[in-house]
Coordinates of C-alpha atoms in Angstrom, one line a residue:
Chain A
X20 CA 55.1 27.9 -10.1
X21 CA 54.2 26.8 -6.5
X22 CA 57.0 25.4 -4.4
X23 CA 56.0 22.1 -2.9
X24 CA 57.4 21.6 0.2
X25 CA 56.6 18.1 2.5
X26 CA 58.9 18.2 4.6
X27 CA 56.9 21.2 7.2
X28 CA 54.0 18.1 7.6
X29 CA 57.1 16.1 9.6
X30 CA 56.2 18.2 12.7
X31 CA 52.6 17.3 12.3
X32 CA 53.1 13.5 12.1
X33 CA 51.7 12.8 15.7
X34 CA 48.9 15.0 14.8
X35 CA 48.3 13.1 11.2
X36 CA 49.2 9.4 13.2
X37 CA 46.4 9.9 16.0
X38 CA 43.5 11.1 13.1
X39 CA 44.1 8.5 11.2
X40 CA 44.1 5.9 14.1
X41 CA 40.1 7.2 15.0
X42 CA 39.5 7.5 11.1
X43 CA 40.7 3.2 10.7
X44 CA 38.8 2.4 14.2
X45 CA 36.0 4.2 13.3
X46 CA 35.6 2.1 10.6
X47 CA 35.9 -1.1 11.9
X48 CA 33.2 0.0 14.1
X49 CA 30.7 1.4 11.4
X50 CA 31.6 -2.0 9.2
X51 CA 30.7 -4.6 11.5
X52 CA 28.0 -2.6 12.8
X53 CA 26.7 -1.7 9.4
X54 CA 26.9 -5.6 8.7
X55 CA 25.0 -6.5 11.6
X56 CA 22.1 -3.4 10.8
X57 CA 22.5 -4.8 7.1
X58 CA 21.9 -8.7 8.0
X59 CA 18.6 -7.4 10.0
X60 CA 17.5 -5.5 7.0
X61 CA 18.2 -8.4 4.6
X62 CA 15.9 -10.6 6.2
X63 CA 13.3 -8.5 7.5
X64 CA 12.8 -7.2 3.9
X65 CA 12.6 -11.7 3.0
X66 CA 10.3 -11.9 5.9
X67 CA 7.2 -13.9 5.8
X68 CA 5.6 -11.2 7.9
X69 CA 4.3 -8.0 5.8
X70 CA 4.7 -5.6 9.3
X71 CA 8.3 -6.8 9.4
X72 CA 9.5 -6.3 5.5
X73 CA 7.7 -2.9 5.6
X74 CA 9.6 -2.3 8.8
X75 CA 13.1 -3.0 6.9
X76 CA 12.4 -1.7 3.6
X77 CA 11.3 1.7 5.4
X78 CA 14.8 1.7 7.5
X79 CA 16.7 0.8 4.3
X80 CA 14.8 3.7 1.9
X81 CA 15.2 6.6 5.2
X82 CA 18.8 6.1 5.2
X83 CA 19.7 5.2 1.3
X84 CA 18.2 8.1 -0.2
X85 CA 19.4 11.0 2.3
X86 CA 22.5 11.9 2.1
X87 CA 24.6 11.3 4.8
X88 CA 26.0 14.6 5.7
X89 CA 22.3 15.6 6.6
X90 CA 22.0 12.6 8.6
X91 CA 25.1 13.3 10.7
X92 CA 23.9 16.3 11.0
X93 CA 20.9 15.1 12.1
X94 CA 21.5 12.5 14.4
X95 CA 24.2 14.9 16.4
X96 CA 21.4 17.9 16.6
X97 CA 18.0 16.8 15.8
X98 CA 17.9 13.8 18.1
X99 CA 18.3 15.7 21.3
X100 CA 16.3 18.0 20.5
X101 CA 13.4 16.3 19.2
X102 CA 13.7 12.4 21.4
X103 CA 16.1 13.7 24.3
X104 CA 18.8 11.7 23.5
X105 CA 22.2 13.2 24.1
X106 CA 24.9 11.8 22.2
X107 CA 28.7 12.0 21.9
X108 CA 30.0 13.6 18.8
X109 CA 31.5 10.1 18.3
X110 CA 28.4 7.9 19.3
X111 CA 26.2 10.3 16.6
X112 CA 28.4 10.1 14.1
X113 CA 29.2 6.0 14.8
X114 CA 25.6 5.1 14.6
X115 CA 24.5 7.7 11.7
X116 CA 27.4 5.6 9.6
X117 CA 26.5 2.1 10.8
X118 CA 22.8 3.1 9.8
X119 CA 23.5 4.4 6.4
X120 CA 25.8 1.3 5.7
X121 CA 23.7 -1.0 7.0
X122 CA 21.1 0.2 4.6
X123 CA 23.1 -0.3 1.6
X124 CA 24.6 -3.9 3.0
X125 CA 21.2 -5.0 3.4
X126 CA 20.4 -4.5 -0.5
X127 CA 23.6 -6.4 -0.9
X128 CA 23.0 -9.4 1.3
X129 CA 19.6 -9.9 -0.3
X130 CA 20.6 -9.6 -3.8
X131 CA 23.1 -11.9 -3.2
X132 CA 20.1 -14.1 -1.0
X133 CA 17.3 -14.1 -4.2
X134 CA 20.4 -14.5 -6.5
X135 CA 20.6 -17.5 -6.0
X136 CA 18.4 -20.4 -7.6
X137 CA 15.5 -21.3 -6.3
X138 CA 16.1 -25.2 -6.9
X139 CA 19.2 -25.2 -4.4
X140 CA 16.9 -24.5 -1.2
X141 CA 13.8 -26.8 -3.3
X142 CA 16.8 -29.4 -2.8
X143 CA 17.7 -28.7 0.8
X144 CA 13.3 -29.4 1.8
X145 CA 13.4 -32.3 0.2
X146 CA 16.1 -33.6 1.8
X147 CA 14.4 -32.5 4.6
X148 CA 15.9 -29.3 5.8
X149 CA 14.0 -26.5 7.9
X150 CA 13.7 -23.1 6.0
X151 CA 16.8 -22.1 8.5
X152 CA 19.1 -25.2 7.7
X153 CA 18.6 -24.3 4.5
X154 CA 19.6 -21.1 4.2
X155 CA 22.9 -21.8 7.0
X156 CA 24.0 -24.7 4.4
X157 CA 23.0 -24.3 1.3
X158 CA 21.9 -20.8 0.7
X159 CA 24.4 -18.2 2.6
X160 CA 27.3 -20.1 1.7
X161 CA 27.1 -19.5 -2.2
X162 CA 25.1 -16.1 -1.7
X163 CA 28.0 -14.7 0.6
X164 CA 30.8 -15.7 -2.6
X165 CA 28.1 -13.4 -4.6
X166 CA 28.4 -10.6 -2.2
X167 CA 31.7 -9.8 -1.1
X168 CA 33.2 -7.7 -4.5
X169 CA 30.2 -5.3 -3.7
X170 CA 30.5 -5.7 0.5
X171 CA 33.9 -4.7 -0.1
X172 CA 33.1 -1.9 -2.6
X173 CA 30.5 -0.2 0.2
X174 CA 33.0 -1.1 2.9
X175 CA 35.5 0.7 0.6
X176 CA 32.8 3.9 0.9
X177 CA 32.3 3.6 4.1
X178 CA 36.0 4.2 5.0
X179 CA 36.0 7.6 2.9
X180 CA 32.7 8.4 4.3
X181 CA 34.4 8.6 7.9
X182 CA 35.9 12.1 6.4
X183 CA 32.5 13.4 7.0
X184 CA 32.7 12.9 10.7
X185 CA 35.4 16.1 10.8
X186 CA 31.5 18.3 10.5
X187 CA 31.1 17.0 14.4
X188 CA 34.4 18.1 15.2
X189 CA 35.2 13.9 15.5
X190 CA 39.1 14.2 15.6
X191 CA 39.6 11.8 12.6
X192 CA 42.4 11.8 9.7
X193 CA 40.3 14.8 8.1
X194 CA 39.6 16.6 10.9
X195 CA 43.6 16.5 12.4
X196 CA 44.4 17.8 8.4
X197 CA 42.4 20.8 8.9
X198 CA 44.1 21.9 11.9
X199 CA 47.6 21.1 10.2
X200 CA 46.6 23.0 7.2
X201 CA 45.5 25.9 9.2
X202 CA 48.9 25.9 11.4
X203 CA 51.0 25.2 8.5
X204 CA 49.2 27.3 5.8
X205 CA 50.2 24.8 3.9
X206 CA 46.8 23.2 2.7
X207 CA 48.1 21.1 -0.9
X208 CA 50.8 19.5 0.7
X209 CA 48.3 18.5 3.6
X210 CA 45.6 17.6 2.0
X211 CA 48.0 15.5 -1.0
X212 CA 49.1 13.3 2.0
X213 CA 46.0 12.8 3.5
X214 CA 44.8 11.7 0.0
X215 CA 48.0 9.2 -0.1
X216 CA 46.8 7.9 3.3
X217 CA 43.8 7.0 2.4
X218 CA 44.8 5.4 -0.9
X219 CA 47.5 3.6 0.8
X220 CA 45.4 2.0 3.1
X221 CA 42.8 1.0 0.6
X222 CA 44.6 -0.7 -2.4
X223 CA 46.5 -3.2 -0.2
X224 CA 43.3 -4.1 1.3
X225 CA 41.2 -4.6 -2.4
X226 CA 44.6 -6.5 -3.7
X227 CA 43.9 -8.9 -0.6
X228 CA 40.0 -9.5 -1.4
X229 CA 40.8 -10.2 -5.0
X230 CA 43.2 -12.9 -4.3
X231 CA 40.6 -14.2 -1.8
X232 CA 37.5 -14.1 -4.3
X233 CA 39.8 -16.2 -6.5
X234 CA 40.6 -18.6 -4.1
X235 CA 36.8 -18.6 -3.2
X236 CA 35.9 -19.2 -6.6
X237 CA 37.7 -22.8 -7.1
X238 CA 34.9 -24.2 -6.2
X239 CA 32.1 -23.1 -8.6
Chain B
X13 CA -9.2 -49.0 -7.7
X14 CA -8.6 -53.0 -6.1
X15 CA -9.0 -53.7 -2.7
X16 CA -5.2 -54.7 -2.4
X17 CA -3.7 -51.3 -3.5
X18 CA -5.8 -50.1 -0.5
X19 CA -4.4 -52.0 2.2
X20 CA -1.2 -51.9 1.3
X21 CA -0.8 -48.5 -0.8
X22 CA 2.7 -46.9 0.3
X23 CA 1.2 -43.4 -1.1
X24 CA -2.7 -42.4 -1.2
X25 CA -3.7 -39.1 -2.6
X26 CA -7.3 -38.2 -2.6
X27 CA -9.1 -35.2 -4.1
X28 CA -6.4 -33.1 -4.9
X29 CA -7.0 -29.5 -5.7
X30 CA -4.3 -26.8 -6.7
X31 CA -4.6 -23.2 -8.2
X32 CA -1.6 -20.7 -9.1
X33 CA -3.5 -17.7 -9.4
X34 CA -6.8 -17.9 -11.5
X35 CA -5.1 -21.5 -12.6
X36 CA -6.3 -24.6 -11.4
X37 CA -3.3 -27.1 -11.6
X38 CA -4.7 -30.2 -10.2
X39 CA -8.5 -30.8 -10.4
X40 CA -9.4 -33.5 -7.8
X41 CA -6.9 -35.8 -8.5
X42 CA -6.7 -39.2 -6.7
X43 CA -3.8 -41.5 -7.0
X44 CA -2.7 -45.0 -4.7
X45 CA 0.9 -46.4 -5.7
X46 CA 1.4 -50.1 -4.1
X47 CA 4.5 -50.7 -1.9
X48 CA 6.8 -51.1 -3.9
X49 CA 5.0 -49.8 -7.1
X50 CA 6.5 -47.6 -10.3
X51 CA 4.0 -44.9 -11.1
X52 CA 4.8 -43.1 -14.6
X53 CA 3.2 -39.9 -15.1
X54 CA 3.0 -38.5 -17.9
X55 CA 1.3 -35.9 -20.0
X56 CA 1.8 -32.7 -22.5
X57 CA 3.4 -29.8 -20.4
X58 CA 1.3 -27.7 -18.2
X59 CA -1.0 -30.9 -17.7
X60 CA -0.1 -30.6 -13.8
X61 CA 2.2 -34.0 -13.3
X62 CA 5.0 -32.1 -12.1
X63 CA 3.1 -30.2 -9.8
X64 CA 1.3 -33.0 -8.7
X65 CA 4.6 -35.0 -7.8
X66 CA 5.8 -31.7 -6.1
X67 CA 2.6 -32.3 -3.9
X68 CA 3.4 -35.8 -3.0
X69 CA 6.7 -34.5 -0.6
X70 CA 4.9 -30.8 -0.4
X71 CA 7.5 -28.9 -1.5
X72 CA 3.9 -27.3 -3.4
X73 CA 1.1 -27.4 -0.9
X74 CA -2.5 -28.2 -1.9
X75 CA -5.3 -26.3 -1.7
X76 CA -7.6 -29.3 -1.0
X77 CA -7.8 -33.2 -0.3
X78 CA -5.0 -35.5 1.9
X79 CA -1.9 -36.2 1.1
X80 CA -0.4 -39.8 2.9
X81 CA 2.6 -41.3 2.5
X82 CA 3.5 -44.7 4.9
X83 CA 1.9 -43.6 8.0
X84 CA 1.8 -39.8 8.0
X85 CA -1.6 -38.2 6.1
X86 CA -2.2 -34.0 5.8
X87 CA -5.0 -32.8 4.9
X88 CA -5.8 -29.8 3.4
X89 CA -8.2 -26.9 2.2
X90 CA -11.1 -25.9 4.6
X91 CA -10.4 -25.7 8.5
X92 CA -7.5 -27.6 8.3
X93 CA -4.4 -25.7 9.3
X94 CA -1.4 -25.8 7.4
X95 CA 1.5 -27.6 9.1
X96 CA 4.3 -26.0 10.4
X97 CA 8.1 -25.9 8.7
X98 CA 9.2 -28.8 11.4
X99 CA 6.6 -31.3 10.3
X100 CA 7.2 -30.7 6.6
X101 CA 10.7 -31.0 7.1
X102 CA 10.5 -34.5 9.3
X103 CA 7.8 -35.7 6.3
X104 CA 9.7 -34.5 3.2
X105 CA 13.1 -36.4 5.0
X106 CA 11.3 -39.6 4.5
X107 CA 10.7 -38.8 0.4
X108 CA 13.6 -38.7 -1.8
X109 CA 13.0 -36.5 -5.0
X110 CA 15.6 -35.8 -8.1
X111 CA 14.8 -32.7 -10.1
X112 CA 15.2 -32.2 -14.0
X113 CA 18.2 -29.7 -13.6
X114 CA 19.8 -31.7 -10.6
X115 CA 20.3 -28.8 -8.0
X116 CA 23.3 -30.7 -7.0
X117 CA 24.9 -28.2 -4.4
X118 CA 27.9 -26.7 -6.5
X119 CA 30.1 -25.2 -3.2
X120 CA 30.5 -29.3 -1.8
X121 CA 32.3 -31.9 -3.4
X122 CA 30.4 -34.9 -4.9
X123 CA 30.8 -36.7 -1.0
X124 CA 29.3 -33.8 0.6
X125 CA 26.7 -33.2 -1.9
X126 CA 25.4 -36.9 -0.5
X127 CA 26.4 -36.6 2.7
X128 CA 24.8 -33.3 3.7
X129 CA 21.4 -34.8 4.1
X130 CA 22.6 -37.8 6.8
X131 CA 24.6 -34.6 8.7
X132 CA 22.2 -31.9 8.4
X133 CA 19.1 -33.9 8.5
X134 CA 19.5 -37.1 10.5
X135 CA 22.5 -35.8 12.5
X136 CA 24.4 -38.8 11.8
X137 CA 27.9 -39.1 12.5
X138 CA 30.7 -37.6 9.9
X139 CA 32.2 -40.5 9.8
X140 CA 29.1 -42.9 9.8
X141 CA 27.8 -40.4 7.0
X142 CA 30.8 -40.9 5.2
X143 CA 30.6 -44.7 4.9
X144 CA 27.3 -44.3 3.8
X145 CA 27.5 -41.7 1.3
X146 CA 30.4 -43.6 -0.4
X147 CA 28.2 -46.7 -0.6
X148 CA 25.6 -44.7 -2.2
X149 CA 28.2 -43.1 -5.1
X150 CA 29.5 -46.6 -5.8
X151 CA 26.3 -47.7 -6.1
X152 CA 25.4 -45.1 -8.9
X153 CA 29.2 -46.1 -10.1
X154 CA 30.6 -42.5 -8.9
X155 CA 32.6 -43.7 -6.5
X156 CA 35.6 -42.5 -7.9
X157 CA 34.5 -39.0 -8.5
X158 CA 33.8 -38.2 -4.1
X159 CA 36.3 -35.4 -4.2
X160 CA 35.2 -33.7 -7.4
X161 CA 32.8 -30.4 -7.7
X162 CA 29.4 -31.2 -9.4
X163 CA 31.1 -28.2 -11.9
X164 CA 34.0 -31.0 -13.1
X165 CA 31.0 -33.2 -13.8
X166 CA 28.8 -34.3 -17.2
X167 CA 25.1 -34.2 -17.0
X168 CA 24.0 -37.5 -16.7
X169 CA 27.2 -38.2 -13.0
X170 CA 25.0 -35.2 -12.0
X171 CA 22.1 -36.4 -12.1
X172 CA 23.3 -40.0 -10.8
X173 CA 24.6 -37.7 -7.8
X174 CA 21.6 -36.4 -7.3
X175 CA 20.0 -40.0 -6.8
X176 CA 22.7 -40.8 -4.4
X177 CA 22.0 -37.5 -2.5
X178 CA 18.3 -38.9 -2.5
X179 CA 19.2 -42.7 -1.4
X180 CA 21.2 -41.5 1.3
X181 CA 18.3 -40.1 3.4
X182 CA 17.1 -43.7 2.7
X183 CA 13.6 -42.6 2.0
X184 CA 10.6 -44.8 1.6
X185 CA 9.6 -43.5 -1.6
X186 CA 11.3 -41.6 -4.6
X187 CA 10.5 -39.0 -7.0
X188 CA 11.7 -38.2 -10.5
X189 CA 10.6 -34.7 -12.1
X190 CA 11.6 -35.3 -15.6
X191 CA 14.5 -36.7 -14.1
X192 CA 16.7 -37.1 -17.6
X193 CA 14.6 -34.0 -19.7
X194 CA 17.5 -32.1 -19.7
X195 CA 20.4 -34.7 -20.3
X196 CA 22.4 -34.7 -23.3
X197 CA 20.3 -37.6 -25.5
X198 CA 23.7 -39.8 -25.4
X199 CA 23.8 -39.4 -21.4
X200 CA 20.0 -40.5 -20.7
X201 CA 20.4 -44.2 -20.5
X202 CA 23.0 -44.3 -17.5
X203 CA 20.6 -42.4 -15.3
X204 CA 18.0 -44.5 -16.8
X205 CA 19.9 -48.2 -16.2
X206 CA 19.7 -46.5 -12.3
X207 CA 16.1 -45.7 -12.4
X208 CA 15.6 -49.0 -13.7
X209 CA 17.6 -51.1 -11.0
X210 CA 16.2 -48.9 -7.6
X211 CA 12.5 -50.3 -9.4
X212 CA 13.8 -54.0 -9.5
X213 CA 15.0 -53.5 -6.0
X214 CA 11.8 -53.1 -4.8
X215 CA 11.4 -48.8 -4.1
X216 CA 8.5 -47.0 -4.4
X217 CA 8.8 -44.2 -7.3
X218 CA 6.8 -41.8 -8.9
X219 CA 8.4 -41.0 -12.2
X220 CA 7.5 -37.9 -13.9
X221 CA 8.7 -38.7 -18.0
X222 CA 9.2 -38.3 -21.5
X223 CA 10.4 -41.6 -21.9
X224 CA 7.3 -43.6 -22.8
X225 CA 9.8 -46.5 -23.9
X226 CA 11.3 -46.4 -20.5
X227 CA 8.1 -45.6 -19.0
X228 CA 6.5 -49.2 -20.5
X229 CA 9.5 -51.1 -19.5
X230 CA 10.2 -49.9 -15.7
X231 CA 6.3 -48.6 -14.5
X232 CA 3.5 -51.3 -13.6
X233 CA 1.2 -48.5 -13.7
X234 CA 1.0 -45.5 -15.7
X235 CA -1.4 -42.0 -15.5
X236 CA -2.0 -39.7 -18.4
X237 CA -2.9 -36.1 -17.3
X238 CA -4.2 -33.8 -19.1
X239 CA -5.4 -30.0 -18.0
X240 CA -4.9 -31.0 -14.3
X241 CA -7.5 -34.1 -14.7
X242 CA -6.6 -37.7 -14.8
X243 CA -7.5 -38.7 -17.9
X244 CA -6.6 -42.7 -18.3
X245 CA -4.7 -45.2 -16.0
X246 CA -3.9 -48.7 -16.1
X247 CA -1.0 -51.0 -16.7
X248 CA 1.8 -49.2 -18.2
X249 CA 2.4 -51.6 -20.9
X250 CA -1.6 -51.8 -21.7
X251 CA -1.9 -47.7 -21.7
X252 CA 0.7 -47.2 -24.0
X253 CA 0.0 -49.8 -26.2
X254 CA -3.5 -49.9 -26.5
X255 CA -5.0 -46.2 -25.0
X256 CA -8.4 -46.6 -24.5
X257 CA -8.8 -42.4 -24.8
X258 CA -8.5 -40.3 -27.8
X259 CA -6.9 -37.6 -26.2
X260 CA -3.8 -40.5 -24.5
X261 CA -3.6 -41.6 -28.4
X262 CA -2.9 -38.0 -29.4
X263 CA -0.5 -37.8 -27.0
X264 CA 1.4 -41.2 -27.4
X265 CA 1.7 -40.8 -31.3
X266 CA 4.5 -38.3 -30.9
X267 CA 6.5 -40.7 -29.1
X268 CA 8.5 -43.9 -29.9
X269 CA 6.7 -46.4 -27.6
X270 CA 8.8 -49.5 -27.9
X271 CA 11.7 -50.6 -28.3
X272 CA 14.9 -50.8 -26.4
X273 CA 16.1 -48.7 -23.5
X274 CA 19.1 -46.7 -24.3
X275 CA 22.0 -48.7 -23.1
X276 CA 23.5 -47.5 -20.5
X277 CA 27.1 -46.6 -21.8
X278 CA 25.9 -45.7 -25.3
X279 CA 28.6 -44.8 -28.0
X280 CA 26.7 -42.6 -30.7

């Protein structure tokens, strides 16, 4: 029967405390970046202009259907090579995230955009409203209720998928593990409380967004 | 056509022409409604009326002929270029139309569903907006239900809403698409008594309908389409009573043609 024995990761707690700082800012980064990527694709792929939606819906398919390991991977090695661009471990694996989010946010944003019914922004032109108005008032505003239980669910991935940057050597929550796991030789323990981290961080956050869909929905 | 609806019509449609695909909607269609005229259109489905009232604000935009309402004329189909979002918006400001499923805007209240136009639109004041929006609820007798969601709502305050959202752009000229087709049959008659007192105030509405009852007692003029043609206009009450085409007769013999309006508050 193996002995379990937390107390050994005490000594590592600085270690554990300074990964998981660069694994939560890395993700605020990669979110609101990925939103931003995301809110281009959207409306490039509802673009009037053919060049533009094939422009989006090419950036959304290269990043959702390779996996993001490769692309990491990719971005870190490839792109020097092959463009000449050197890049930070961090900057690589920041914009390789953000890209592969934003892909996956923009399929969000515009199913939650065509999801709504076509008579709400029929009723905003004949009151008169531009296209734009339209969509700021009467559109967005509904369509963004529609999208946040999956916006949160990638955003949810996303967070977990900051593990991966431990492959550039990015010191995050993973990465610091490793090294305590290696010192310690204590690997279940380690890994078990890097698992709670994660999970501790995470269900507060989703208890939050389902008292604030409810509170969204009082109007509908 | 008489000289007077000429010089005086409010809205002047010549030569129409619309296709969806391989299928041609409106085929040359001309139509003049006097200041202050009720048009009834009506017609089996697919005849084209509703798309042809959806070309009167352009929310659908023609493949051919002019479009004019009051002072501003588009024209449309070869070498004329279409006009840009800004103009259609400024133009379809100065129509008011009410849709068959209401597209009231379910994330405002009943006040900001009506006042969203005057804000958005005509940058009017909140607080001038306001005023004017209430005035417009109390005059469809919603006064009392500003603060509510369009959700808390029965069909027929929806749809009343929805003609107070219109009103409050204070257009020149109103549309109805089949305004009360999908009302509960009880719930008809208030939106109708509304209908039926903007005509006696004097606005100019096109009226797209089923109610051939309401259609005799509220329009002065009503068209019959058929397959994207006009196929026989005239004084409502003299169309529905005595159609001068076979194919209007055909038509009109599934309906009910006289008798009284629904009342308003009807108790089944």
């Amino acid at each position: 029967m193996y002995q379990w024995d937390f107390g050994i990761l005490w000594s590592y707690r600085w270690l554990f405390l300074n990964g998981l700082g660069v694994t939560v800012g890395f993700t605020v980064v990669i979110v609101v970046l990925g939103l931003v990527f995301g809110l281009f694709g959207a409306f490039g792929s509802l673009s009037r202009f053919k060049a533009v939606r094939l422009t989006a819906l090419t950036f959304i398919e290269a990043f959702r259907c390779t996996p993001i390991l490769v692309q990491l991977i990719w971005f870190y090695y490839a792109l020097p090579i092959l463009a000449g661009v050197e890049m930070t471990p961090i900057t690589a694996s920041a914009l390789a995230l953000s890209l592969y989010g934003g892909s996956f946010y923009s399929e969000i944003i515009r199913g939650g955009i065509i999801s709504i019914d076509k008579g709400q922004s029929e009723a905003g032109a004949a009151l008169g409203m531009t296209p734009g108005q339209s969509m700021r008032r009467i559109v967005l505003p509904q369509a963004i209720k529609r999208m946040i239980p999956a916006l949160m669910n990638q955003s949810i991935i996303q967070f977990k998928n900051t593990s991966l940057v431990s492959v550039l050597a990015v010191p995050d929550l993973v990465y610091q593990s490793q090294v305590a796991a290696h010192d310690s030789y204590r690997p279940l323990e380690t890994y078990t409380a890097v698992a709670v981290a994660y999970a501790a961080i995470l269900i507060p956050l989703t208890i939050i967004v389902r008292r604030g869909e409810k509170r969204l929905a009082v109007s509908e | 056509m008489s000289d007077t609806s000429k010089t005086i019509s409010k809205i002047e449609i010549r030569g129409l022409r619309k296709s969806f695909g391989s299928n041609e909607v409106l085929k040359n269609i001309s139509l003049d409604v006097a200041k202050g005229g009720v048009v009834a259109l009506i017609g089996p489905s697919g005849s084209g009326k509703s798309t042809l009232l959806r070309c009167i604000n352009l929310l659908v935009v023609p493949d051919g002929g002019s479009v004019r309402v009051g002072d501003t004329r588009f024209a449309f189909g070869d070498g004329s270029k279409l006009p840009d979002v800004r103009t259609l918006a400024k133009f379809r400001a100065t129509t008011g139309m009410v849709f068959q499923h209401f597209n009231l805007f379910p994330h405002m209240t009943t006040l900001q569903n009506v006042m969203e136009g005057p804000v958005t639109v005509r940058r009017m004041a909140k607080a001038d907006a306001e005023k004017l929006a209430r005035a417009q609820l109390a005059k469809v007798g919603l006064a009392e239900k500003a603060d509510q969601y369009p959700a808390t709502l029965s069909g027929g305050q929806k749809q009343r809403v929805a003609i107070a959202r219109a009103l409050a752009m204070e257009p020149d000229v109103m549309l109805f698409d089949e305004a009360t087709s999908a009302l509960d049959p009880e719930l008809v008659g208030e939106v109708l008594s509304v209908i039926q007192q903007l005509a006696s105030e004097g606005m100019t509405m096109v009226i797209v309908t089923h109610e051939i009852a309401f259609a005799r007692e509220v329009a002065d003029r009503l068209i019959f389409m058929r397959d994207g043609v006009v196929v026989e206009e005239g004084p409502a009450r003299q169309v529905i009573d005595n159609p001068s085409e076979a194919a209007t007769r055909a038509f009109l013999s599934h309906f009910h043609r006289t008798g009284a309006l629904p009342p308003a508050n009807a108790t089944l």
